[in-house]
XYZ file of C-alpha atoms in Angstrom:
718
model
C -16.339 -71.514 -42.564
C -15.589 -74.010 -39.843
C -18.921 -74.723 -38.874
C -20.109 -74.897 -42.628
C -17.691 -77.646 -43.255
C -17.865 -79.918 -40.276
C -21.354 -79.592 -40.736
C -21.230 -80.530 -44.323
C -18.429 -83.435 -43.935
C -20.965 -85.125 -41.588
C -24.129 -84.650 -43.284
C -25.718 -83.451 -47.041
C -28.791 -80.820 -46.764
C -28.262 -79.664 -50.423
C -28.175 -81.306 -53.727
C -24.797 -81.314 -54.860
C -23.431 -78.761 -57.372
C -19.842 -79.753 -58.880
C -19.675 -75.780 -59.486
C -19.692 -74.932 -55.651
C -17.282 -77.304 -54.290
C -13.530 -76.309 -53.614
C -11.907 -79.278 -55.149
C -8.944 -78.591 -53.096
C -11.284 -79.883 -49.919
C -14.290 -81.404 -51.532
C -16.292 -79.432 -49.511
C -19.232 -77.138 -50.119
C -18.370 -73.302 -51.305
C -21.862 -71.963 -51.535
C -24.372 -70.804 -49.246
C -26.504 -73.994 -48.466
C -27.257 -72.583 -45.555
C -28.729 -69.765 -46.856
C -31.604 -72.198 -49.200
C -31.505 -74.511 -46.463
C -33.366 -74.171 -42.442
C -32.337 -76.758 -41.292
C -28.474 -76.434 -42.264
C -29.059 -72.500 -41.681
C -30.442 -73.780 -38.058
C -26.998 -76.635 -37.887
C -25.144 -73.772 -38.275
C -27.195 -71.271 -35.556
C -26.018 -73.705 -33.286
C -22.660 -74.604 -33.717
C -22.313 -71.305 -33.612
C -23.779 -70.429 -30.485
C -21.504 -73.423 -28.969
C -18.402 -71.827 -30.566
C -18.764 -68.838 -28.871
C -18.938 -67.260 -32.619
C -22.156 -65.650 -32.336
C -22.151 -62.041 -32.309
C -23.060 -58.471 -33.787
C -20.778 -58.321 -36.589
C -21.753 -62.447 -37.380
C -25.271 -61.424 -37.468
C -24.471 -58.416 -39.544
C -22.297 -61.089 -42.291
C -24.838 -63.511 -42.021
C -27.958 -60.983 -43.275
C -25.900 -59.726 -46.409
C -25.371 -63.758 -47.395
C -28.660 -64.748 -46.703
C -30.817 -61.933 -47.859
C -31.193 -62.552 -51.445
C -32.288 -65.896 -50.723
C -35.207 -64.285 -48.485
C -36.644 -61.851 -50.680
C -39.755 -61.106 -48.915
C -38.522 -61.463 -45.224
C -35.890 -59.474 -43.145
C -33.537 -61.302 -42.329
C -31.876 -59.899 -38.931
C -31.149 -61.119 -35.466
C -34.908 -62.085 -35.036
C -35.033 -63.660 -37.618
C -31.978 -65.998 -36.945
C -32.788 -66.337 -33.330
C -35.956 -67.410 -34.163
C -34.470 -70.639 -36.715
C -31.642 -70.839 -33.639
C -34.681 -71.393 -31.521
C -36.386 -74.063 -33.798
C -33.617 -75.380 -34.631
C -32.451 -76.798 -30.656
C -35.989 -78.555 -30.451
C -35.302 -80.639 -33.107
C -31.275 -81.070 -33.579
C -29.541 -84.684 -33.403
C -25.846 -85.537 -33.390
C -25.256 -87.800 -36.029
C -23.591 -91.358 -35.439
C -20.170 -91.758 -36.410
C -20.776 -94.607 -39.153
C -23.494 -91.815 -40.632
C -23.425 -91.502 -44.523
C -22.492 -87.973 -45.233
C -24.152 -87.923 -48.720
C -27.488 -88.944 -47.495
C -30.040 -85.610 -47.538
C -30.625 -84.821 -43.900
C -33.645 -83.952 -42.461
C -33.054 -82.223 -38.954
C -30.813 -79.591 -37.884
C -27.461 -81.844 -36.602
C -25.177 -80.985 -33.627
C -21.567 -81.409 -34.277
C -18.796 -81.683 -31.583
C -16.198 -79.072 -30.685
C -12.999 -80.098 -31.326
C -13.786 -80.989 -35.139
C -14.120 -76.870 -35.495
C -11.608 -76.006 -33.643
C -9.267 -77.544 -35.930
C -11.881 -75.833 -39.259
C -10.785 -72.871 -37.633
C -7.246 -73.331 -37.384
C -6.791 -74.612 -40.360
C -8.904 -71.867 -42.100
C -7.674 -68.969 -40.307
C -3.862 -70.340 -41.512
C -5.056 -70.166 -44.672
C -6.587 -66.906 -44.951
C -4.553 -65.227 -42.342
C -1.909 -65.760 -44.949
C -3.577 -63.919 -47.514
C -3.446 -60.787 -45.026
C -0.222 -61.126 -44.269
C 0.757 -61.063 -47.729
C -0.762 -57.895 -48.628
C 0.771 -56.387 -45.550
C 4.301 -57.622 -46.703
C 3.309 -56.263 -49.986
C 2.127 -52.996 -49.047
C 5.599 -52.594 -46.815
C 7.795 -53.770 -50.379
C 6.081 -50.886 -51.656
C 6.240 -48.136 -48.500
C 10.168 -48.947 -48.073
C 11.156 -48.456 -51.778
C 8.850 -45.265 -52.189
C 10.613 -43.767 -48.733
C 13.981 -44.625 -50.379
C 13.036 -42.803 -53.659
C 11.700 -40.219 -51.097
C 14.320 -39.831 -49.539
C 17.144 -40.036 -52.966
C 14.519 -37.282 -54.340
C 15.172 -35.525 -51.688
C 18.838 -35.147 -51.630
C 19.132 -35.005 -55.451
C 16.029 -31.787 -55.332
C 18.366 -30.153 -52.565
C 21.174 -29.599 -55.428
C 18.708 -27.709 -56.870
C 16.509 -26.358 -54.211
C 19.362 -25.517 -51.149
C 22.732 -25.305 -53.458
C 24.484 -23.421 -50.795
C 23.362 -25.755 -48.248
C 25.054 -28.751 -50.150
C 27.642 -26.979 -50.519
C 28.470 -26.847 -47.116
C 27.771 -30.215 -46.226
C 31.482 -31.722 -47.394
C 33.107 -32.992 -44.147
C 35.658 -35.840 -44.050
C 32.676 -38.503 -43.354
C 30.362 -36.948 -45.975
C 33.137 -37.649 -48.410
C 34.157 -41.188 -47.549
C 30.250 -41.863 -47.248
C 29.632 -40.921 -50.670
C 32.832 -42.126 -51.795
C 31.915 -45.608 -50.290
C 28.755 -45.797 -51.136
C 26.974 -43.161 -53.361
C 29.406 -42.416 -56.559
C 31.246 -45.962 -56.077
C 31.013 -48.459 -58.915
C 29.875 -51.860 -57.322
C 33.066 -53.088 -57.356
C 35.786 -51.437 -58.830
C 35.456 -49.280 -62.169
C 33.136 -50.769 -64.721
C 29.187 -49.606 -64.435
C 28.852 -48.076 -67.873
C 30.981 -50.920 -69.750
C 29.323 -54.299 -69.702
C 30.082 -57.060 -67.755
C 31.319 -60.358 -69.303
C 30.646 -63.288 -68.815
C 32.637 -66.254 -71.105
C 33.778 -63.572 -73.503
C 29.794 -62.207 -74.458
C 28.619 -59.407 -72.967
C 26.168 -60.202 -69.847
C 25.050 -57.393 -68.327
C 25.460 -53.830 -66.586
C 27.002 -53.883 -62.987
C 24.692 -51.177 -61.225
C 26.720 -48.318 -58.378
C 27.259 -49.772 -55.368
C 24.120 -48.050 -53.914
C 21.926 -49.143 -56.709
C 22.999 -52.733 -55.776
C 22.761 -52.458 -52.049
C 19.006 -51.002 -53.174
C 18.717 -54.090 -55.284
C 20.316 -56.441 -52.568
C 17.777 -55.337 -50.422
C 14.566 -56.122 -52.651
C 16.049 -59.569 -53.199
C 16.271 -60.470 -49.396
C 12.798 -58.741 -48.726
C 10.955 -60.943 -50.635
C 13.457 -63.852 -50.065
C 12.366 -63.378 -46.328
C 8.935 -62.485 -47.127
C 7.917 -66.031 -48.679
C 10.438 -67.725 -45.668
C 8.616 -67.268 -42.835
C 5.186 -67.684 -40.827
C 4.361 -71.118 -42.502
C 2.400 -73.715 -39.951
C 1.406 -76.678 -40.342
C -2.566 -77.544 -38.721
C -2.796 -81.362 -37.161
C -5.361 -83.084 -38.781
C -6.002 -80.180 -41.170
C -8.970 -81.690 -43.853
C -7.572 -79.390 -46.688
C -4.286 -80.754 -46.044
C -3.440 -84.136 -44.451
C 0.548 -83.655 -45.122
C 2.562 -80.960 -43.532
C 4.377 -80.485 -47.366
C 0.758 -79.694 -48.536
C -0.198 -77.328 -46.676
C 3.257 -75.178 -46.071
C 3.513 -75.209 -50.146
C 0.388 -73.559 -50.555
C 0.659 -70.925 -48.658
C 4.377 -70.165 -50.549
C 2.368 -70.476 -53.537
C -0.490 -68.189 -52.723
C 1.981 -65.290 -50.998
C 4.311 -65.336 -53.790
C 1.659 -64.903 -56.568
C 0.431 -62.081 -54.735
C 3.683 -60.617 -53.934
C 4.480 -60.753 -57.662
C 1.671 -58.643 -57.722
C 2.803 -55.811 -55.773
C 6.060 -55.942 -58.099
C 4.379 -56.020 -60.780
C 3.194 -51.655 -61.313
C 6.436 -51.051 -60.914
C 7.817 -52.817 -63.078
C 6.056 -50.973 -65.882
C 6.453 -47.793 -64.609
C 9.933 -47.752 -64.230
C 10.086 -48.839 -67.921
C 8.123 -45.795 -69.081
C 9.430 -42.461 -70.653
C 7.206 -40.625 -68.750
C 7.372 -42.118 -65.118
C 6.307 -40.140 -62.375
C 8.425 -41.164 -60.161
C 11.584 -39.097 -62.405
C 10.030 -36.074 -61.225
C 10.203 -37.099 -57.210
C 13.663 -38.783 -57.743
C 15.249 -36.907 -60.190
C 17.057 -40.079 -61.380
C 18.111 -40.415 -64.676
C 16.529 -42.593 -67.023
C 19.503 -45.686 -66.889
C 18.770 -45.731 -62.902
C 15.240 -46.359 -63.844
C 15.650 -49.211 -66.702
C 18.236 -50.646 -63.762
C 15.695 -51.423 -61.214
C 12.999 -52.320 -64.169
C 15.453 -55.263 -64.857
C 15.722 -56.193 -61.549
C 12.280 -56.243 -60.881
C 11.513 -57.825 -63.425
C 13.663 -60.782 -62.386
C 12.063 -60.909 -58.988
C 8.519 -60.520 -60.612
C 9.424 -63.459 -62.938
C 11.313 -65.903 -59.569
C 7.496 -65.018 -57.921
C 5.531 -66.269 -60.782
C 7.538 -69.277 -61.252
C 7.320 -69.938 -57.461
C 3.624 -69.594 -57.688
C 3.177 -71.430 -61.121
C 5.626 -74.226 -59.904
C 4.491 -74.768 -56.670
C 0.926 -75.256 -57.686
C 1.370 -78.031 -60.330
C 2.919 -79.578 -57.416
C 1.049 -79.067 -55.129
C -2.242 -80.220 -57.210
C -0.248 -83.638 -57.335
C 0.286 -83.768 -54.375
C -3.496 -83.971 -53.294
C -4.539 -86.089 -56.240
C -4.600 -86.895 -59.841
C -8.134 -85.700 -59.976
C -7.262 -82.487 -59.145
C -4.700 -81.572 -61.105
C -6.306 -83.035 -63.664
C -9.664 -80.626 -62.884
C -7.287 -77.724 -62.331
C -5.201 -78.230 -65.562
C -8.660 -77.991 -67.276
C -9.379 -74.284 -65.610
C -8.800 -71.290 -68.301
C -7.484 -68.997 -65.379
C -4.837 -71.601 -64.547
C -3.695 -72.316 -68.078
C -3.595 -68.157 -68.202
C -1.508 -68.150 -65.338
C 1.356 -70.956 -66.762
C 1.202 -68.985 -70.245
C 1.856 -65.900 -68.929
C 4.824 -67.307 -66.672
C 6.216 -68.535 -69.688
C 6.591 -65.912 -71.829
C 7.955 -63.994 -68.375
C 10.763 -66.234 -69.243
C 10.831 -65.638 -72.470
C 11.162 -61.850 -72.087
C 14.036 -63.057 -69.512
C 15.806 -64.633 -71.973
C 15.456 -62.129 -74.878
C 16.356 -59.387 -72.960
C 20.295 -60.267 -72.115
C 22.115 -57.778 -73.404
C 24.064 -59.535 -75.913
C 21.123 -59.687 -77.901
C 19.627 -56.117 -77.130
C 23.374 -55.325 -78.332
C 22.904 -57.145 -82.064
C 19.369 -55.946 -82.786
C 17.991 -53.383 -80.622
C 14.671 -52.882 -82.900
C 14.090 -56.323 -82.809
C 14.653 -56.999 -79.183
C 12.607 -53.621 -78.613
C 9.060 -55.001 -81.084
C 9.805 -58.612 -79.348
C 10.188 -56.879 -75.955
C 6.943 -55.276 -76.339
C 4.869 -58.126 -77.769
C 5.517 -60.716 -75.343
C 4.782 -57.941 -72.588
C 1.539 -57.322 -73.556
C 0.869 -61.618 -73.675
C 2.168 -61.531 -70.159
C -0.192 -58.462 -69.282
C -3.316 -60.705 -70.188
C -2.510 -63.775 -69.485
C -1.671 -62.865 -65.842
C -5.025 -60.509 -65.678
C -7.292 -63.252 -66.777
C -5.517 -65.489 -64.223
C -6.060 -62.906 -61.183
C -9.570 -61.129 -62.303
C -11.655 -63.328 -61.297
C -10.009 -64.084 -58.055
C -10.733 -60.441 -56.971
C -6.798 -59.311 -57.885
C -7.742 -57.755 -61.156
C -6.867 -54.013 -60.112
C -3.306 -54.879 -60.187
C -2.884 -55.793 -63.588
C -5.988 -52.641 -64.160
C -3.216 -50.107 -62.772
C -0.506 -51.935 -64.795
C -2.411 -50.926 -68.327
C -3.439 -47.829 -67.014
C 0.286 -46.736 -66.378
C 1.059 -48.333 -70.250
C -1.484 -46.290 -71.743
C -1.348 -42.914 -70.029
C 2.466 -43.162 -71.350
C 1.684 -43.569 -74.664
C -0.556 -40.970 -74.453
C 1.315 -38.304 -72.619
C 4.276 -39.445 -75.699
C 1.767 -37.912 -78.358
C 0.966 -35.540 -76.458
C 4.732 -34.276 -76.668
C 4.690 -35.021 -79.819
C 1.791 -33.061 -81.095
C 3.134 -29.838 -78.674
C 6.652 -30.206 -81.501
C 4.570 -30.819 -84.486
C 6.714 -32.687 -87.701
C 8.876 -30.360 -88.414
C 11.675 -30.865 -91.607
C 15.065 -31.368 -90.280
C 18.033 -30.629 -92.265
C 20.335 -33.759 -92.349
C 24.093 -33.774 -93.364
C 26.535 -36.725 -93.397
C 29.803 -34.920 -91.402
C 33.073 -36.934 -91.462
C 31.389 -39.415 -93.110
C 30.696 -41.336 -90.038
C 28.263 -39.007 -88.032
C 24.611 -37.111 -89.045
C 24.368 -33.559 -87.971
C 20.405 -33.130 -87.614
C 19.202 -29.525 -87.455
C 15.733 -28.373 -86.335
C 13.365 -25.876 -86.214
C 12.362 -25.520 -82.772
C 8.687 -24.323 -81.742
C 8.740 -21.752 -79.459
C 6.543 -22.817 -77.123
C 9.192 -25.993 -76.715
C 11.470 -26.204 -74.076
C 15.128 -28.157 -73.763
C 18.127 -27.096 -71.528
C 21.825 -28.598 -71.838
C 22.039 -32.262 -71.319
C 18.697 -33.058 -71.863
C 17.411 -35.206 -74.715
C 14.683 -36.331 -77.235
C 13.582 -38.757 -79.095
C 13.658 -38.867 -83.580
C 11.548 -40.285 -85.330
C 12.531 -39.905 -88.982
C 9.112 -39.916 -91.286
C 10.505 -42.074 -93.767
C 8.806 -45.480 -94.980
C 11.585 -47.421 -94.101
C 11.584 -46.076 -90.391
C 8.359 -43.853 -89.501
C 7.658 -45.950 -86.319
C 10.575 -46.289 -85.090
C 11.904 -43.669 -82.009
C 15.659 -43.402 -80.977
C 16.646 -40.858 -78.390
C 19.707 -38.657 -78.321
C 21.427 -35.461 -76.722
C 20.056 -31.865 -77.881
C 22.095 -28.702 -78.363
C 19.530 -26.394 -77.321
C 21.412 -22.774 -77.381
C 19.759 -21.643 -80.314
C 16.307 -20.469 -79.297
C 15.151 -21.159 -83.016
C 16.971 -24.210 -83.505
C 18.483 -27.660 -81.974
C 20.313 -30.334 -83.338
C 21.744 -33.603 -82.945
C 24.620 -35.052 -83.644
C 24.470 -38.818 -84.228
C 27.053 -41.446 -84.983
C 25.796 -43.400 -87.633
C 25.703 -47.345 -86.553
C 23.160 -50.166 -87.601
C 18.991 -49.544 -88.221
C 17.837 -46.410 -88.127
C 20.985 -43.911 -88.400
C 22.399 -46.897 -91.448
C 18.898 -46.330 -93.564
C 19.189 -42.735 -92.883
C 22.977 -42.221 -94.433
C 21.885 -44.760 -97.378
C 19.679 -42.569 -98.079
C 21.410 -38.615 -98.045
C 24.331 -40.614 -99.318
C 22.774 -40.255 -103.121
C 22.238 -36.458 -102.459
C 24.011 -33.969 -103.309
C 26.309 -32.441 -101.059
C 25.429 -35.169 -99.120
C 22.335 -32.718 -97.513
C 18.760 -33.547 -96.704
C 15.754 -31.759 -95.772
C 13.870 -34.769 -94.051
C 10.574 -34.721 -91.751
C 10.814 -35.977 -88.593
C 8.810 -36.002 -85.193
C 10.402 -35.337 -81.932
C 9.267 -36.225 -78.798
C 10.970 -34.839 -75.566
C 12.334 -33.289 -73.921
C 13.254 -36.214 -71.095
C 15.819 -35.941 -68.419
C 17.187 -33.095 -66.033
C 20.190 -30.746 -66.709
C 22.937 -30.820 -64.435
C 23.123 -27.931 -62.460
C 26.692 -26.953 -63.231
C 25.867 -23.318 -62.978
C 25.612 -22.934 -58.974
C 28.975 -24.360 -58.945
C 31.916 -21.876 -58.728
C 33.744 -24.231 -61.157
C 32.512 -26.676 -64.251
C 34.952 -29.696 -65.202
C 33.185 -30.781 -68.855
C 34.851 -34.425 -69.995
C 33.466 -35.641 -73.374
C 34.699 -37.955 -75.323
C 33.239 -39.131 -78.942
C 29.723 -38.421 -79.869
C 28.914 -37.510 -76.364
C 29.986 -33.802 -76.868
C 26.350 -32.185 -78.005
C 25.272 -32.115 -73.970
C 28.551 -30.633 -72.538
C 28.871 -28.168 -75.428
C 25.486 -26.925 -74.348
C 26.552 -26.990 -70.931
C 29.408 -24.846 -71.410
C 27.842 -22.160 -73.230
C 25.233 -21.610 -70.579
C 27.510 -21.684 -67.770
C 29.832 -19.376 -69.206
C 26.876 -17.022 -68.856
C 26.561 -17.821 -65.464
C 28.442 -15.169 -64.140
C 32.556 -13.481 -63.777
C 33.071 -16.132 -61.006
C 32.070 -18.809 -62.708
C 35.002 -20.728 -64.081
C 34.579 -23.841 -67.453
C 36.552 -26.204 -68.361
C 35.523 -28.141 -71.395
C 37.547 -31.565 -72.182
C 36.779 -33.667 -75.718
C 38.880 -36.906 -76.470
C 38.166 -37.800 -79.955
C 39.745 -39.987 -82.481
C 41.492 -38.271 -85.097
C 41.385 -33.918 -86.213
C 38.675 -35.206 -89.020
C 35.805 -35.542 -85.625
C 36.340 -31.491 -85.156
C 33.674 -31.820 -87.898
C 31.027 -32.679 -86.264
C 31.031 -29.551 -83.991
C 32.944 -27.405 -85.824
C 30.799 -24.494 -86.430
C 30.019 -24.835 -82.236
C 33.457 -25.213 -81.379
C 33.749 -21.885 -83.268
C 31.349 -20.231 -80.689
C 32.921 -20.671 -77.801
C 36.064 -18.691 -78.675
C 33.341 -15.680 -77.501
C 33.009 -16.775 -74.035
C 35.276 -17.691 -71.212
C 35.240 -21.464 -71.737
C 39.019 -23.060 -71.511
C 38.613 -25.711 -74.274
C 40.696 -28.503 -74.386
C 40.474 -31.464 -77.361
C 42.852 -34.602 -76.824
C 43.570 -36.546 -80.404
C 43.757 -39.738 -79.731
C 45.084 -40.962 -83.547
C 47.075 -37.671 -84.637
C 48.224 -38.971 -87.797
C 47.877 -36.473 -90.601
C 48.943 -35.848 -93.657
C 47.927 -33.184 -96.442
C 44.508 -31.885 -97.308
C 44.749 -31.641 -101.079
C 47.150 -30.320 -104.032
C 45.968 -27.197 -105.600
C 45.797 -26.133 -109.168
C 44.534 -22.684 -110.139
C 42.990 -21.670 -113.132
C 43.026 -18.498 -114.982
C 39.651 -18.042 -113.594
C 38.664 -17.641 -110.091
C 38.023 -21.560 -109.816
C 39.848 -23.176 -107.810
C 39.994 -27.355 -108.769
C 40.948 -29.626 -105.975
C 41.954 -33.115 -105.745
C 41.258 -34.456 -102.697
C 42.249 -36.888 -100.500
C 39.426 -36.234 -98.566
C 36.223 -34.863 -99.519
C 34.726 -31.492 -98.633
C 31.648 -30.303 -97.834
C 31.493 -26.759 -97.859
C 29.787 -24.363 -95.828
C 27.386 -21.774 -97.907
C 28.920 -18.434 -95.613
C 32.198 -19.363 -96.214
C 34.052 -16.807 -98.189
C 38.368 -18.759 -98.395
C 38.838 -22.157 -98.921
C 39.804 -22.117 -94.684
C 35.897 -22.359 -94.017
C 35.194 -25.566 -95.987
C 34.550 -28.947 -93.452
C 36.802 -31.653 -93.945
C 34.673 -34.760 -95.077
C 34.276 -38.597 -95.578
C 37.189 -40.208 -96.542
C 35.150 -42.590 -98.901
C 35.224 -40.330 -101.245
C 39.169 -39.814 -101.726
C 40.196 -39.210 -105.224
C 37.477 -37.626 -106.406
C 37.553 -33.913 -108.411
C 35.554 -31.369 -106.613
C 35.274 -27.485 -108.245
C 34.347 -25.139 -105.979
C 33.954 -21.384 -105.819
C 36.816 -19.323 -104.057
C 38.125 -15.346 -103.974
C 41.292 -15.557 -105.626
C 42.365 -11.474 -104.741
C 41.811 -12.726 -100.895
C 42.880 -15.986 -101.141
C 46.504 -14.474 -102.902
C 46.006 -11.735 -100.196
C 46.493 -14.411 -97.627
C 48.811 -17.126 -99.036
C 51.260 -16.341 -101.598
C 51.096 -18.364 -104.439
C 51.465 -21.202 -104.576
C 49.409 -22.237 -100.985
C 51.360 -23.972 -98.983
C 49.313 -27.766 -98.786
C 47.571 -27.748 -94.668
C 47.571 -30.860 -92.727
C 44.027 -31.558 -90.878
C 46.367 -30.440 -87.777
C 47.370 -27.180 -88.928
C 43.727 -26.577 -90.547
C 41.931 -27.454 -87.097
C 44.748 -25.176 -85.157
C 43.987 -21.799 -87.390
C 40.272 -22.538 -87.659
C 40.058 -23.124 -83.599
C 43.229 -20.889 -81.966
C 40.874 -20.608 -78.762
C 41.603 -24.254 -78.222
C 43.853 -26.311 -76.585
C 45.394 -28.746 -79.014
C 46.956 -32.277 -77.451
C 48.020 -35.131 -79.157
C 47.759 -38.731 -77.771
C 45.299 -40.013 -74.648
C 44.393 -38.252 -71.582
C 45.356 -39.487 -68.531
C 42.227 -39.190 -66.897
C 42.680 -40.052 -63.319
C 45.644 -36.987 -63.404
C 43.560 -34.857 -65.341
C 40.589 -35.262 -62.803
C 42.817 -35.285 -59.496
C 44.745 -32.207 -60.485
C 41.371 -30.885 -61.561
C 39.972 -31.161 -58.039
C 43.669 -29.866 -56.004
C 43.233 -26.720 -58.208
C 39.479 -25.763 -57.268
C 38.688 -23.041 -55.703
C 35.232 -23.412 -54.384
C 32.750 -25.971 -55.219
C 33.437 -28.118 -58.063
C 30.488 -29.959 -60.744
C 32.473 -32.651 -63.058
C 29.749 -33.616 -65.950
C 30.837 -36.213 -68.210
C 28.916 -38.328 -70.577
C 30.625 -40.229 -74.119
C 32.315 -43.898 -74.292
C 31.457 -45.889 -71.381
C 34.570 -46.780 -70.247
C 36.138 -43.037 -70.792
C 32.525 -41.850 -68.218
C 33.807 -45.006 -65.780
C 37.085 -43.580 -65.572
C 36.353 -40.437 -64.533
C 33.845 -42.060 -61.915
C 36.720 -43.630 -60.814
C 39.138 -40.803 -60.583
C 36.601 -38.827 -59.209
C 35.805 -40.905 -56.162
C 39.606 -41.638 -55.371
C 40.251 -37.950 -55.429
C 37.154 -36.940 -53.211
C 39.268 -35.745 -49.949
C 41.762 -33.837 -52.089
C 39.630 -31.165 -52.140
C 38.201 -29.373 -49.218
C 35.091 -27.546 -51.230
C 32.219 -30.106 -52.691
C 32.387 -32.180 -55.368
C 29.702 -32.899 -57.327
C 29.426 -36.193 -60.689
C 26.916 -36.453 -63.131
C 26.895 -38.483 -65.856
C 24.679 -37.489 -68.843
C 25.190 -41.368 -70.579
C 21.815 -42.890 -70.855
C 22.722 -47.006 -70.984
C 19.825 -47.745 -73.487
C 21.056 -51.412 -75.100
């Protein structure tokens, strides 16, 4: 390149072809030396003069020029003959020679300009080699981190005994400082606010350290070994040359981040099985990889515009007319739109709209990036991204087909919750704490799927307890509200199971803390852990708003009566009132004027088995069948008026009810101090409660001589 550059700057052997000219240098980029024996002779003289001619050069020239000489063997002998002939006729151009004139004889060039060209080209293109190595280093370091993290997480499953022995004071301190703590004090799943608006989630301290390292790595990678060659024929100014090196490096490094960014966002991420990370952690890294990708892309795009202006207005206009340049700018702009559109406040306001726009913009960015880089030889990156994206969708369809379209029984319980019960195929798995994506096959929402934690204890059924919010759940609620008994059969598609089950059964004790609708997975854990052996103790704590909320899990809570699970329910708003006023008729039909509604259990033998429903139906009169004789045997006529609290205690005598908000710190501290063996603390529910449990555990980790591990099953989706 150095020899050709100097030769073509001093004279002309081939007619000018704009398509074969590098607009940044004005130099020919085609192989004129292959079609012109005069330029080839000049090139060979230069190569011999500069000691660049060797076996590797012969191989390179043969590969480059074979097509231009189809009837001749282009090898070392061929080049030697051209070189010997050129020596006989070569001239040294005069300094004032017009380089645009076509030359009819080989030329000799001075060594000094060749050295400058060589250093200039080497400086530019070695930057690409270094960039590829830095990108590979980024992948290698993050992969090493995932492997080490995965080994630690898998050891909890494969070598539980060894992990439980790893519990000295230093280990406890390191875990409290890094692996378990929130970044600052307490908040992890509670979103951070900026100016009163939801801004985003704060990672754990370990995640923050890793994310900070990723940013520092990329900043460092874009900040060193940039040099200017004095007399550079491509960039006369130092700023121009170094600026272009920064532009090239940032653009290529962005491509190394791109596959990770897409892979981490997918449900069927193969790295899940390497690391045993939950979706929340991958989503955290996805967001920060996206921000790094955009920052590098913006640096690349803005820098290229500035560099083009820095050469000349002609160069700028030419580049801005090139399709691949426009595609690159287009992709950067839409990547910026994605960054704005992904703000937490917008995700929370309308998640379905966010998701649809997010995917649409992501496709635009992918197509734009591909059209920008494919002609430059980097298309493998975007083909990889496309492959990962398509593979994720294919696996989703496969998972849905394994479960099949089933008919679910969907009921409204306690006015703000849906209970979804679905027949489970025999070959379909599912463990405590895992979740699945549910699609209700209804005209208004069949294309949407949302994740919910399952109850899997029954071999034939799985169930979901879903809090009614906006979007799909509200649409289903409106549909069922018009049905008799507020129950309906709805076709559903189930995709899953996803996530990992916390290994509670490998510990001596389990402390399961749930709040609100976070109870399903922890109930499942309680049932499974209760069967793991006589020496395993299980304590389930459920924090609910009022006694009416018990109806979400009435049947499941009743089943715990036959287990060794110690169950405690905290009712934070225990405001109570009589349930109903009775008026007996002469028949065995009871007419009740309710202050709430009741949803009957078809298997009930007495009024005690009836579930409390929504208070929105206050004043409605229902007639229900009852066994008068059995009723009178139990309660002398007239029957006393029961409060919700009294009813709950009668129906669930094995449950310890406590009214008021629990002191999470004191509760966790007590359990840790009293632990007689290894302790698994599992939590799911309201974000503030989950963060409180984590904070309490970190502060009291040293209160036990035994291993205490924390498992968080709350997934932050939006």
